[in-house]
Short mmCIF file of C-alpha atoms in Angstrom, two decimals:
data_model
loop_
_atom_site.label_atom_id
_atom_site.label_comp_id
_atom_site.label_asym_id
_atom_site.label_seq_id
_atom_site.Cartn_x
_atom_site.Cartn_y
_atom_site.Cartn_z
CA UNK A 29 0.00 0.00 0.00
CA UNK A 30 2.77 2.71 0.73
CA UNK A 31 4.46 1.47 -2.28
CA UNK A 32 1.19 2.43 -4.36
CA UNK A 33 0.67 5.95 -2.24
CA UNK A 34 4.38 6.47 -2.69
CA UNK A 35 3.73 6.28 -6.69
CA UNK A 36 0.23 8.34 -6.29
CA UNK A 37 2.06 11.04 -5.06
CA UNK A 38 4.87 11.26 -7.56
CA UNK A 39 2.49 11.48 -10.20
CA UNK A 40 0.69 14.30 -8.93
CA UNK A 41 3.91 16.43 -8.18
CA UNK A 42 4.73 15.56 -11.61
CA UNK A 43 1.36 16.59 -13.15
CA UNK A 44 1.39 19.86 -10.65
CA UNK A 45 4.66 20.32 -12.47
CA UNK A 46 3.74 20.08 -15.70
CA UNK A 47 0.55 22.14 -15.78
CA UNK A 48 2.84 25.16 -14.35
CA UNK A 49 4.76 24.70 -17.16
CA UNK A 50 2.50 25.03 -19.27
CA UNK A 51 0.74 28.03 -18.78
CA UNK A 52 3.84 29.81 -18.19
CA UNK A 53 3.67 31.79 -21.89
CA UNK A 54 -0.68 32.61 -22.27
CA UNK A 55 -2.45 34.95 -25.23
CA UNK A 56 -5.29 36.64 -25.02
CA UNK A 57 -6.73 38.99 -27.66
CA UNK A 58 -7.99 42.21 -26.18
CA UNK A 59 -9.28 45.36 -27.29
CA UNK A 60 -7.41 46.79 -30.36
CA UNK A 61 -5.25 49.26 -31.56
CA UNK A 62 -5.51 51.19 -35.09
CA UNK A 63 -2.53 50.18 -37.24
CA UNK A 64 -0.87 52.60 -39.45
CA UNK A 65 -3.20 51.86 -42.52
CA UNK A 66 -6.12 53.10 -39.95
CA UNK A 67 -7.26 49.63 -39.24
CA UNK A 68 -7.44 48.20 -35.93
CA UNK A 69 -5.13 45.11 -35.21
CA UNK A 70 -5.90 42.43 -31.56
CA UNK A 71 -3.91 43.25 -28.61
CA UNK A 72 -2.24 40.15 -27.67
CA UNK A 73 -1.57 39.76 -24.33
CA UNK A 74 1.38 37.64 -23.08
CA UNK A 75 1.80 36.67 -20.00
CA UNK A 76 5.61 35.85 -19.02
CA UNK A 77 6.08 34.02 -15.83
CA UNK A 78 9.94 34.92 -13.60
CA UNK A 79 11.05 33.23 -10.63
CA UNK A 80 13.83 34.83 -8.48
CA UNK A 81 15.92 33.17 -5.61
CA UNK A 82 17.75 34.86 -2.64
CA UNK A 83 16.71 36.58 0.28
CA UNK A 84 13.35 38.69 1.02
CA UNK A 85 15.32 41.64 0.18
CA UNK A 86 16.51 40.45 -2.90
CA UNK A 87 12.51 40.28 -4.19
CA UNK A 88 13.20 43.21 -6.62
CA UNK A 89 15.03 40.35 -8.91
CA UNK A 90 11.11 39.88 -9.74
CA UNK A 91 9.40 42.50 -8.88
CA UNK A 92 11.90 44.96 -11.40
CA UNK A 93 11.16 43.26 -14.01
CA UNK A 94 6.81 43.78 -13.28
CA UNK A 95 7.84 47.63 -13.42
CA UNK A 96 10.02 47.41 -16.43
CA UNK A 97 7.27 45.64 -18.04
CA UNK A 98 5.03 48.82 -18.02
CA UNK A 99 7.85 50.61 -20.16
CA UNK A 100 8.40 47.88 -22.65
CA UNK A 101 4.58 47.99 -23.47
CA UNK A 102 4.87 51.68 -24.20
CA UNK A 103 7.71 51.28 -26.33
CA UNK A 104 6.00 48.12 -28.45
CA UNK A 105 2.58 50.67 -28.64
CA UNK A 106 5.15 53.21 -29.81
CA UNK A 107 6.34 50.77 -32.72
CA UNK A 108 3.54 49.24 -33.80
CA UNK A 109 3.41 45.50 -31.84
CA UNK A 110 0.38 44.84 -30.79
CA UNK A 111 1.73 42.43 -27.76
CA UNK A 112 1.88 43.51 -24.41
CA UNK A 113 3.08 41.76 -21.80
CA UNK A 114 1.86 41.03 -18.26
CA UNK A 115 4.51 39.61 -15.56
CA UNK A 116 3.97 37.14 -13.13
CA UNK A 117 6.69 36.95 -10.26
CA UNK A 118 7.54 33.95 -8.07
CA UNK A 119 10.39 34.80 -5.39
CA UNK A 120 11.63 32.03 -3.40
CA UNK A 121 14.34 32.40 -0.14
CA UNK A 122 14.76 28.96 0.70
CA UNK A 123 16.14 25.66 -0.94
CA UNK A 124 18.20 27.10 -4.19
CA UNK A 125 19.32 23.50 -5.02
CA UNK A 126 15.42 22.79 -4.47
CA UNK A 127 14.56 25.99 -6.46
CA UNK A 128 16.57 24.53 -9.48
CA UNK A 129 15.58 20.98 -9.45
CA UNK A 130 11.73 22.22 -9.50
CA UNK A 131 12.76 23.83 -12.92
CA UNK A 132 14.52 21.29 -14.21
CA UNK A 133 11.59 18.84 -13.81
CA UNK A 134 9.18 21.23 -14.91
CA UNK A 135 11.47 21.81 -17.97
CA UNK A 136 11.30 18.33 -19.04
CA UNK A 137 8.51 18.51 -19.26
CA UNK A 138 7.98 21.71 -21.46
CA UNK A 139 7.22 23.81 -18.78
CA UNK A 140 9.19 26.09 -16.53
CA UNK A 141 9.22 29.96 -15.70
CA UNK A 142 10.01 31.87 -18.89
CA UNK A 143 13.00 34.18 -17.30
CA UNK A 144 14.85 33.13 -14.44
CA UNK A 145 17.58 34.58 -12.16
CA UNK A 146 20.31 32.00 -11.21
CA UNK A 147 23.53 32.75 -9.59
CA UNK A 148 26.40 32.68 -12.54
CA UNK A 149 28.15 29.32 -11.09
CA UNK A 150 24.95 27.86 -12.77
CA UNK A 151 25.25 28.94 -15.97
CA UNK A 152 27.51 26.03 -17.20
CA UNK A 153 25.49 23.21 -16.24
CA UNK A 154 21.82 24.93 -17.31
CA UNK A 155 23.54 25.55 -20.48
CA UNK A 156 25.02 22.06 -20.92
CA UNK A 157 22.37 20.28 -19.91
CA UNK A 158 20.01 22.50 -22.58
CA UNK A 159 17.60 24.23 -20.09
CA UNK A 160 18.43 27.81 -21.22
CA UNK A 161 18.88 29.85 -24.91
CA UNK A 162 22.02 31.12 -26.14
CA UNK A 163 22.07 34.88 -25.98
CA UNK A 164 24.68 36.20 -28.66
CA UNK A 165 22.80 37.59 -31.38
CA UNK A 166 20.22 39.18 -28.79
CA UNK A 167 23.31 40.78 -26.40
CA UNK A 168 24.82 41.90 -29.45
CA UNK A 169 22.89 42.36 -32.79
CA UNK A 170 19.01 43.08 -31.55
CA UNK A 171 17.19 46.32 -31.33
CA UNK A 172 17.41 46.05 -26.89
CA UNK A 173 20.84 45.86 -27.26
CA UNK A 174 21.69 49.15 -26.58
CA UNK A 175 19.98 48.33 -22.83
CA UNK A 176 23.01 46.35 -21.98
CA UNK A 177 26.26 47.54 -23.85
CA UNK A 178 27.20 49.24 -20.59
CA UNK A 179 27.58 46.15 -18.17
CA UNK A 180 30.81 46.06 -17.29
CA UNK A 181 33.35 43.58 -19.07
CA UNK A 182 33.85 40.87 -15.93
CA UNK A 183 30.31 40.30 -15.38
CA UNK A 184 29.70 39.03 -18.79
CA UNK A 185 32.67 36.81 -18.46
CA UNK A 186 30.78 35.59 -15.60
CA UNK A 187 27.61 35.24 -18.25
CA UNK A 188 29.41 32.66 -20.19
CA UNK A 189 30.12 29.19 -20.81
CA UNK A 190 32.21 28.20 -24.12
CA UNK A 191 32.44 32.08 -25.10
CA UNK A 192 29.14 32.20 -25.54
CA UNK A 193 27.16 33.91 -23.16
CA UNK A 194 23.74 32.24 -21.38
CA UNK A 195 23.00 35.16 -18.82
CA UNK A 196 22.37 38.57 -18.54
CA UNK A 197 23.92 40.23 -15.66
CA UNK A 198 21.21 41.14 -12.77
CA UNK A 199 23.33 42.59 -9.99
CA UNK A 200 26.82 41.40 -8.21
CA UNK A 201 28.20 41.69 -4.32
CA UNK A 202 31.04 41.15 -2.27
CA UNK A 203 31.41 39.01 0.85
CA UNK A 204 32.46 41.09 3.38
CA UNK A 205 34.32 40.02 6.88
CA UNK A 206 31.82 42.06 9.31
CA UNK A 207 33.04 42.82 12.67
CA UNK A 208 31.32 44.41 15.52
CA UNK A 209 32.31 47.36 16.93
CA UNK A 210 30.49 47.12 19.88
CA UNK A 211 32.27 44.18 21.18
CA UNK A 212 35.60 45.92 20.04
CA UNK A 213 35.01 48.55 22.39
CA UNK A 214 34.68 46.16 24.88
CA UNK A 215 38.04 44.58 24.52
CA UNK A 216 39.38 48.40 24.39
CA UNK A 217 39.68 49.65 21.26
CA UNK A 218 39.55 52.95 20.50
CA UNK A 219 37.05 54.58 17.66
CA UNK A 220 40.20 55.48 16.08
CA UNK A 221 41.64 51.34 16.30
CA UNK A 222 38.32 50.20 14.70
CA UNK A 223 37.49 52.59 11.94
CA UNK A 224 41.23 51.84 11.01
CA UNK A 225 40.50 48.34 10.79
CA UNK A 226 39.29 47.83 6.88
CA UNK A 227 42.44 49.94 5.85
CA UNK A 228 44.89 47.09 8.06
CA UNK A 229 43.17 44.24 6.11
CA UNK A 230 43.50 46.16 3.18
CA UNK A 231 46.77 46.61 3.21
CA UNK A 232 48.18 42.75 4.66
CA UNK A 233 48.85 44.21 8.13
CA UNK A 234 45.69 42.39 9.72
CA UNK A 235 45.69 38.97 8.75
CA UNK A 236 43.85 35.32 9.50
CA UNK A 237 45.83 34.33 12.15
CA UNK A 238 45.67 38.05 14.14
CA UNK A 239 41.93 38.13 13.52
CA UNK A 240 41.89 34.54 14.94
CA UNK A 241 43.66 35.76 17.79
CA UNK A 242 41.55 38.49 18.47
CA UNK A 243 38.19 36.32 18.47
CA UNK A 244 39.95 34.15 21.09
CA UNK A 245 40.43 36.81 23.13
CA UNK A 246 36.77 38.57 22.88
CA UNK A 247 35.74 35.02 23.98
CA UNK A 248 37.85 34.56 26.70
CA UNK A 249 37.12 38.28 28.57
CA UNK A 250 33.45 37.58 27.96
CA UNK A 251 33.30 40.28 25.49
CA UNK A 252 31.83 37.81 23.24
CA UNK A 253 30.10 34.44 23.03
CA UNK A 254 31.08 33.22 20.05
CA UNK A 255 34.56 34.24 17.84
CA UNK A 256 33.42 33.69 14.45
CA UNK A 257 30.47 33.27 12.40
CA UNK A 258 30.50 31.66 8.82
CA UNK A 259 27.01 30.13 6.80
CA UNK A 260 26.22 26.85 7.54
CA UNK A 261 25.94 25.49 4.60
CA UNK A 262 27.51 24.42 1.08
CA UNK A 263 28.01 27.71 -0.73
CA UNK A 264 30.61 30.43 -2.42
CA UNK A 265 32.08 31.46 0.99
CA UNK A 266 34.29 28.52 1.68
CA UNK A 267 35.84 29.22 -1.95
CA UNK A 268 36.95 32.64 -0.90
CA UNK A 269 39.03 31.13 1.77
CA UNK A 270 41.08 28.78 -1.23
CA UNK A 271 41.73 32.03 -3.29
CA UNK A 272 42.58 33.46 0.19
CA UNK A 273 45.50 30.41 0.45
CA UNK A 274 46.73 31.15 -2.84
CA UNK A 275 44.57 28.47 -4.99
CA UNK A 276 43.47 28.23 -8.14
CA UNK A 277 40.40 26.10 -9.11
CA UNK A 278 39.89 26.53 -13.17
CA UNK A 279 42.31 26.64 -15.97
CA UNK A 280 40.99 29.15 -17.91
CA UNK A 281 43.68 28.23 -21.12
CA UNK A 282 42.35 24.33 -20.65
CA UNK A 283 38.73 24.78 -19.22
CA UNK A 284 39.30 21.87 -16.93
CA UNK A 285 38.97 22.28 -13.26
CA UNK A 286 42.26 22.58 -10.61
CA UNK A 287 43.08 20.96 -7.77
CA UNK A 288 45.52 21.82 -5.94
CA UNK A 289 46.35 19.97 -3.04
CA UNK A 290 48.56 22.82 -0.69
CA UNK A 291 46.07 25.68 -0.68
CA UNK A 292 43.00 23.33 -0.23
CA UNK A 293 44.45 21.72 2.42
CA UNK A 294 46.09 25.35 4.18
CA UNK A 295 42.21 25.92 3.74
CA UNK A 296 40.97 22.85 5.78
CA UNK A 297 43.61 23.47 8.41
CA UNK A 298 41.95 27.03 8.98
CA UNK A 299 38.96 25.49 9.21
CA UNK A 300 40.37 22.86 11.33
CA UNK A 301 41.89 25.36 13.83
CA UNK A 302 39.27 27.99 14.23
CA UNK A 303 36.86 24.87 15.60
CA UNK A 304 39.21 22.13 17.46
CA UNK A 305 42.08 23.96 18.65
CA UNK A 306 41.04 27.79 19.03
CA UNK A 307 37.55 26.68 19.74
CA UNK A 308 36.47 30.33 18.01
CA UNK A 309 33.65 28.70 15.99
CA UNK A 310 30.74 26.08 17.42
CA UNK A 311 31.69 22.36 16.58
CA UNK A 312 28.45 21.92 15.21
CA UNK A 313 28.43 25.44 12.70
CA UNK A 314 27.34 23.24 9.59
CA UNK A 315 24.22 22.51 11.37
CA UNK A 316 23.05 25.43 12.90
CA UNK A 317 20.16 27.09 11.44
CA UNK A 318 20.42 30.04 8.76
CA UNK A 319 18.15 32.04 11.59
CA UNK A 320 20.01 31.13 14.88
CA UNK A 321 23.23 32.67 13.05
CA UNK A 322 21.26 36.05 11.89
CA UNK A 323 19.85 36.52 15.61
CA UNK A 324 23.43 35.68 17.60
CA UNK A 325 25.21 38.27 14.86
CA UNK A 326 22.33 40.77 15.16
CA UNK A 327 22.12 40.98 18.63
CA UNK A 328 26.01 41.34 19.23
CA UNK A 329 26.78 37.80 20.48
CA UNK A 330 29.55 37.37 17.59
CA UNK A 331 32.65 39.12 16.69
CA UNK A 332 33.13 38.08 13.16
CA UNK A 333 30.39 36.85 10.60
CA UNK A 334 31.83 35.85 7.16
CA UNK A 335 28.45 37.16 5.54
CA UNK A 336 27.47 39.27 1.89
CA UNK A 337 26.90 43.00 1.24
CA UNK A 338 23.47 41.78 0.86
CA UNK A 339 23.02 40.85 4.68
CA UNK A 340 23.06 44.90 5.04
CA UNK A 341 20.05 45.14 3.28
CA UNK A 342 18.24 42.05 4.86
CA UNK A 343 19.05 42.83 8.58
CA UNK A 344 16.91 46.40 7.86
CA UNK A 345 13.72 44.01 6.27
CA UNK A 346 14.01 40.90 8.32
CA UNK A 347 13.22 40.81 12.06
CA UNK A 348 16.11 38.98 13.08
CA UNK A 349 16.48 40.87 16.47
CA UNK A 350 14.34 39.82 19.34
CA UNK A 351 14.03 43.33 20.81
CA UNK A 352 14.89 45.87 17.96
CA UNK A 353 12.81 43.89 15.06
CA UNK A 354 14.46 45.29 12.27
CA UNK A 355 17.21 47.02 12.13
CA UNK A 356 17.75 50.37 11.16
CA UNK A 357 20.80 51.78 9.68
CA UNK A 358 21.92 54.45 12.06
CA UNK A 359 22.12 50.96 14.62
CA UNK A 360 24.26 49.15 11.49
CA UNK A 361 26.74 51.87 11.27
CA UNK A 362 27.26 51.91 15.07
CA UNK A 363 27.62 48.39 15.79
CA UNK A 364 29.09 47.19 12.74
CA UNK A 365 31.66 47.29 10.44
CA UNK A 366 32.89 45.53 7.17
CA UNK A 367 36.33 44.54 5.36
CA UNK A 368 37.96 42.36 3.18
CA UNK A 369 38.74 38.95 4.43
CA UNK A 370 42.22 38.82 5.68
CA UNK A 371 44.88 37.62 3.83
CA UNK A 372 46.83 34.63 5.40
CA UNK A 373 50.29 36.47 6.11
CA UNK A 374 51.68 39.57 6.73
CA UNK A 375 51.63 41.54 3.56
CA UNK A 376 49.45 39.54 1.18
CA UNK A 377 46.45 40.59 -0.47
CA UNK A 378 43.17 40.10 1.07
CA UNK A 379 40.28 39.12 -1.08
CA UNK A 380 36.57 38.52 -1.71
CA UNK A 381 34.31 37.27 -3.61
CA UNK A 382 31.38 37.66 -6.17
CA UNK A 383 28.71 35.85 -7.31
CA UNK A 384 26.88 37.79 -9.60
CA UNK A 385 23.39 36.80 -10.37
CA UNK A 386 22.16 36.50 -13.70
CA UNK A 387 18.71 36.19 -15.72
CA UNK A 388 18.79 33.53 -18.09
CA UNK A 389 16.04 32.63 -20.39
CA UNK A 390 14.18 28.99 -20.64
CA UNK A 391 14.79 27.24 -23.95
CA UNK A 392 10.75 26.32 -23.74
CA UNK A 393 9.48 30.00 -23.89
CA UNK A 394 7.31 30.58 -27.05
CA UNK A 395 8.92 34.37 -27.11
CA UNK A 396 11.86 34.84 -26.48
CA UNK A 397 12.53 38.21 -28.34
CA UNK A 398 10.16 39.49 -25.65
CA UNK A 399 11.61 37.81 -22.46
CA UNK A 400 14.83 39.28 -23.76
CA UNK A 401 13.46 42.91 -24.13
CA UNK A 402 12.00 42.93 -20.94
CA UNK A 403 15.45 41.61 -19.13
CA UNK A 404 17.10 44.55 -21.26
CA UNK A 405 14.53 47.03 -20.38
CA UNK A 406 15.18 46.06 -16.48
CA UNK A 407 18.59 46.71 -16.67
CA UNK A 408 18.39 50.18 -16.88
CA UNK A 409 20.07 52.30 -14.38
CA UNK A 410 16.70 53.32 -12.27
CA UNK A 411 15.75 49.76 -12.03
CA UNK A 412 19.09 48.23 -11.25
CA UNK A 413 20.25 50.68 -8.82
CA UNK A 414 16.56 50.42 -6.93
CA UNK A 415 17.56 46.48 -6.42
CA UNK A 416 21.12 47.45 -5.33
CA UNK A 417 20.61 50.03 -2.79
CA UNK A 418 17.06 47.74 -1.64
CA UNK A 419 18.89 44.76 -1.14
CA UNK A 420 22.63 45.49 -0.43
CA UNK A 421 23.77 43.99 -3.79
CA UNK A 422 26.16 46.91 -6.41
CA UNK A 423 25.03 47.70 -9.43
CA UNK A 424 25.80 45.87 -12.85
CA UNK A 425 26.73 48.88 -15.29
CA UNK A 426 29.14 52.11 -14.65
CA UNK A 427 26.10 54.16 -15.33
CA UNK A 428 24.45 52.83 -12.51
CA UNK A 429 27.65 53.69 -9.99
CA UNK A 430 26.82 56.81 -11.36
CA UNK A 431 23.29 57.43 -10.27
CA UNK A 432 22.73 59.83 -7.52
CA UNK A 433 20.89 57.73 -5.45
CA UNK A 434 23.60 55.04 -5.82
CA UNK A 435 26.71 56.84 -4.95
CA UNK A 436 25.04 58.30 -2.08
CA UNK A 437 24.35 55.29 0.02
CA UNK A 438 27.17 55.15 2.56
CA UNK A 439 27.32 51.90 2.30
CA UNK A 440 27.42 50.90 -1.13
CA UNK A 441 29.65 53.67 -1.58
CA UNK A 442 32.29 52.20 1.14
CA UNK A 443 31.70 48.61 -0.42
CA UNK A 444 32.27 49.43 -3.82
CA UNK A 445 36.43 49.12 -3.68
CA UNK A 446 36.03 45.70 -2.80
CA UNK A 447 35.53 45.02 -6.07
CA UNK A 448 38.89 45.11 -7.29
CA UNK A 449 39.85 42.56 -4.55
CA UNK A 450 37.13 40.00 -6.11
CA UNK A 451 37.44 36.96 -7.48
CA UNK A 452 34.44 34.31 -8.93
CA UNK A 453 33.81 30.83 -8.89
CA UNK A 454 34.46 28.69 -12.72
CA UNK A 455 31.85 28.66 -14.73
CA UNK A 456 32.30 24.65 -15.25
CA UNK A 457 29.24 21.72 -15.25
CA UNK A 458 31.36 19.50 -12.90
CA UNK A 459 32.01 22.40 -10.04
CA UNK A 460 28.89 21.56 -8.11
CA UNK A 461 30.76 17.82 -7.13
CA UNK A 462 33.58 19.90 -6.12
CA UNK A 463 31.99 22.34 -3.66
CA UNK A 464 29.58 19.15 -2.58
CA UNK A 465 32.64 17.14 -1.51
CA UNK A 466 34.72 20.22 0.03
CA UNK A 467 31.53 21.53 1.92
CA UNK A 468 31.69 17.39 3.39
CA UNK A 469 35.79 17.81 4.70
CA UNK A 470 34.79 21.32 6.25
CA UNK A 471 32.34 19.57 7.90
CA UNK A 472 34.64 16.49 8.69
CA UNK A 473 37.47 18.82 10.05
CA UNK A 474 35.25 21.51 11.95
CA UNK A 475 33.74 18.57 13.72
CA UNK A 476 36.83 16.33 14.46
CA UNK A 477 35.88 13.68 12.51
CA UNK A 478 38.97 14.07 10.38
CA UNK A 479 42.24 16.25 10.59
CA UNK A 480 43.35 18.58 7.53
CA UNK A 481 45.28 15.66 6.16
CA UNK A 482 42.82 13.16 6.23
CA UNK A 483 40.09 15.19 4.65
CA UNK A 484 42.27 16.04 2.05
CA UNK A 485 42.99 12.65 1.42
CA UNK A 486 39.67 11.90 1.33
CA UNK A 487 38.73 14.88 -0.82
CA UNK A 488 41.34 13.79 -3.41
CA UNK A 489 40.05 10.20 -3.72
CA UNK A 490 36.14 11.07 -3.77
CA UNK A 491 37.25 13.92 -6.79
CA UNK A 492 39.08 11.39 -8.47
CA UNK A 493 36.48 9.20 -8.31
CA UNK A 494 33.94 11.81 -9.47
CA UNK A 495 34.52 14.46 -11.70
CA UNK A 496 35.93 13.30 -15.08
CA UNK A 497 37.55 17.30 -16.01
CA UNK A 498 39.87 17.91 -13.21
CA UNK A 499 43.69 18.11 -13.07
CA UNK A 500 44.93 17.40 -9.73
CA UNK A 501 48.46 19.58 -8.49
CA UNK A 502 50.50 18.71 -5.46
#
């Protein structure tokens, strides 16, 4: 009897699946409009569907491209197309693997939302696996083109898989190493000490081991409960940390992925350090919830939090803070501050990292001339920079730094140098098995279930074992 539930309910996720798909691209014939020869022509109405991931804050990944769709109708009135278009949004803020592998499925199917935003890392395997269109001749030969010419140069590097490019960009960040001033102060430091903090990272005189020190100490004086915050789960952040050691994880001259075995395992020995032998992390950090970390970083228990520029934004939306709700951004700019992430050793470079989003377009949509318009239309300055200063994200184009309200926000504007410190994840199919199996050692190390050698022992073989396009350095 389960067996036959079990298969019951399969089918009707399936068929739930499909029939989303399928009315993800509708007409309707409305009212018309008189055509240049005087007579009058059907509106058709389209309705394009766009699902967004990321945080509440980050909703305007949807919600711009609702507004942008009012413009693009008055421009295809203004020409003479009778279709107008009509946006449906769907944001999600939990589950991205889950958020993909609904897509997929629905895809499959012939279904799926007609624009999507995805972060870039994606790109490779939507593309190889045939989910989304190739953009050339739209980016670079169509009448929206002139929309995006001004993105800058990295981000559609970022776009692309094979040179050819699979995603327009929708906004980028940097992963800043927050610190609280608050608890600073405690330990004595003078307003002076901390605002001079960012410029020590900055220039190699603050590094890993002296910010491990510190958290130490803010935990032994009772200054703080915990040392150091980082996400709890797989993700981009543990990446920065390899680039930090010095690695390199794509060959850009090859495209085959790198492994090399010194910074990855410097890496694991960090990781190794900060939770068995400094005891600056919890044991247990890859299990925590996403919540528990907001409210102990929020409400001053931490010293460090590895988090995004985009946190900024969702601390002032989400209620995190179990007296203050929200917070606002007078309380951020006391309590708070934000760097690079340290380099290892005196005098190196300190880094970060991006992970730009991007809005890729299903292979199944019936129109995707207008799908692409409407991504181009969005990507205007007043739409982008709305997103960016909403949600803590920068902007995508050099005339969006330039927007008043962009280069006044205080912090955006004291963010935005950290974007010559960046660096990205590869754009490769088989990287997802390599940040699966990595996330697995952190855990293995942070826990004690494995010292740095042993997990990269074990990281090696499982690799080996796993991904087919990877060159492994010792």
């Amino acid at each position: 009897m389960k067996k036959i539930i079990g298969i019951f309910l399969t089918v009707v996720l399936s068929m739930s699946l499909i029939l989303t798909g399928c009315g993800k691209v509708q007409e309707t014939k409305d009212a018309g409009q008189k055509s240049d020869s005087g007579k009058t022509t059907a509106i058709e109405n389209i309705v394009i569907e766009v699902e967004s991931y990321g945080s509440p804050a980050d909703s305007t990944r949807s919600t711009n491209l609702q507004e942008a769709a009012q413009e693009l109708n008055k421009i295809l009135e203004e020409k003479g197309d009778n279709r107008r278009v009509e946006v449906k949004t769907n944001h999600v803020s939990s589950g991205y693997d889950e958020y993909n592998r609904k897509f997929m499925l629905a895809h499959k199917s012939g279904g799926g939302a007609d624009i999507r935003a995805i972060s870039h890392s994606d790109i490779a395997m939507m593309a190889q696996g045939g989910y989304i269109l190739q953009l050339d001749d739209y980016v670079n030969n169509s009448e929206w083109s002139k929309y995006v010419q001004d993105i800058y140069p990295n981000l559609w590097d970022a776009s692309k898989w094979m040179a050819r490019i699979y995603g327009i960009p929708q906004d980028t960040e940097a992963r800043p190493l927050y610190f609280r001033k608050d608890i600073l102060k405690k330990l004595g430091w003078s307003d002076e000490q901390i605002s001079a903090l960012p410029e020590k990272i900055k220039n190699g005189e603050f590094t890993l081991e002296d910010m491990t020190r510190l958290a130490r100490e803010a935990v032994k004086k009772g200054a703080a409960k915990i040392g150091i915050y980082h996400r709890p789960n797989n993700g981009a952040d543990f990446i920065t940390l390899v680039y930090d050691f010095g690695g390199r994880l794509f060959d850009e001259n090859t495209g085959k992925l790198i492994f090399e075995r010194k910074p990855i395992k410097d890496t694991l020995n960090y990781f190794y350090q900060i939770a068995q032998v400094d005891k600056v992390i919890p044991s247990g950090m890859t299990s925590m919830e996403w919540r528990q970390i907001h409210k102990g970083w929020v409400e001053g228990e931490v010293l460090f939090w590895y988090g995004g520029t985009w946190h900024w934004g969702e601390y002032q939306k989400v209620e995190y803070h179990s007296k203050l709700g929200k917070l606002s951004e007078n309380y951020m700019f006391q309590n708070m501050g934000y760097a690079l992430v340290p380099a290892p050793s005196k005098g190196g470079k300190p880094v970060t990292l991006s992970q730009p989003y991007m809005y890729v377009i299903n292979r199944n949509t019936k129109y995707p001339d207008l799908a692409f318009a409407l991504i181009a239309v969005a990507s205007q300055p007043k739409y982008n920079v709305k997103h960016a200063v909403e949600s803590g994200h920068l902007v995508i184009s050099s005339a969006a730094a330039e927007d008043t309200a962009y280069k006044q926000n205080r912090f955006l504007h004291d963010v935005q140098y950290m974007l010559n410190y960046t660096t990205v994840q590869p754009n490769h199919p088989e990287f997802g098995k390599f940040t699966s199996a990595f996330f697995k050692a952190i855990q293995a190390v942070e826990m004690g279930e494995y010292d740095p050698e042993q997990a990269v022992n074990w990281l090696e073989e499982q690799l080996k074992n796993d991904v087919k396009d990877m060159v492994f350095v010792d």
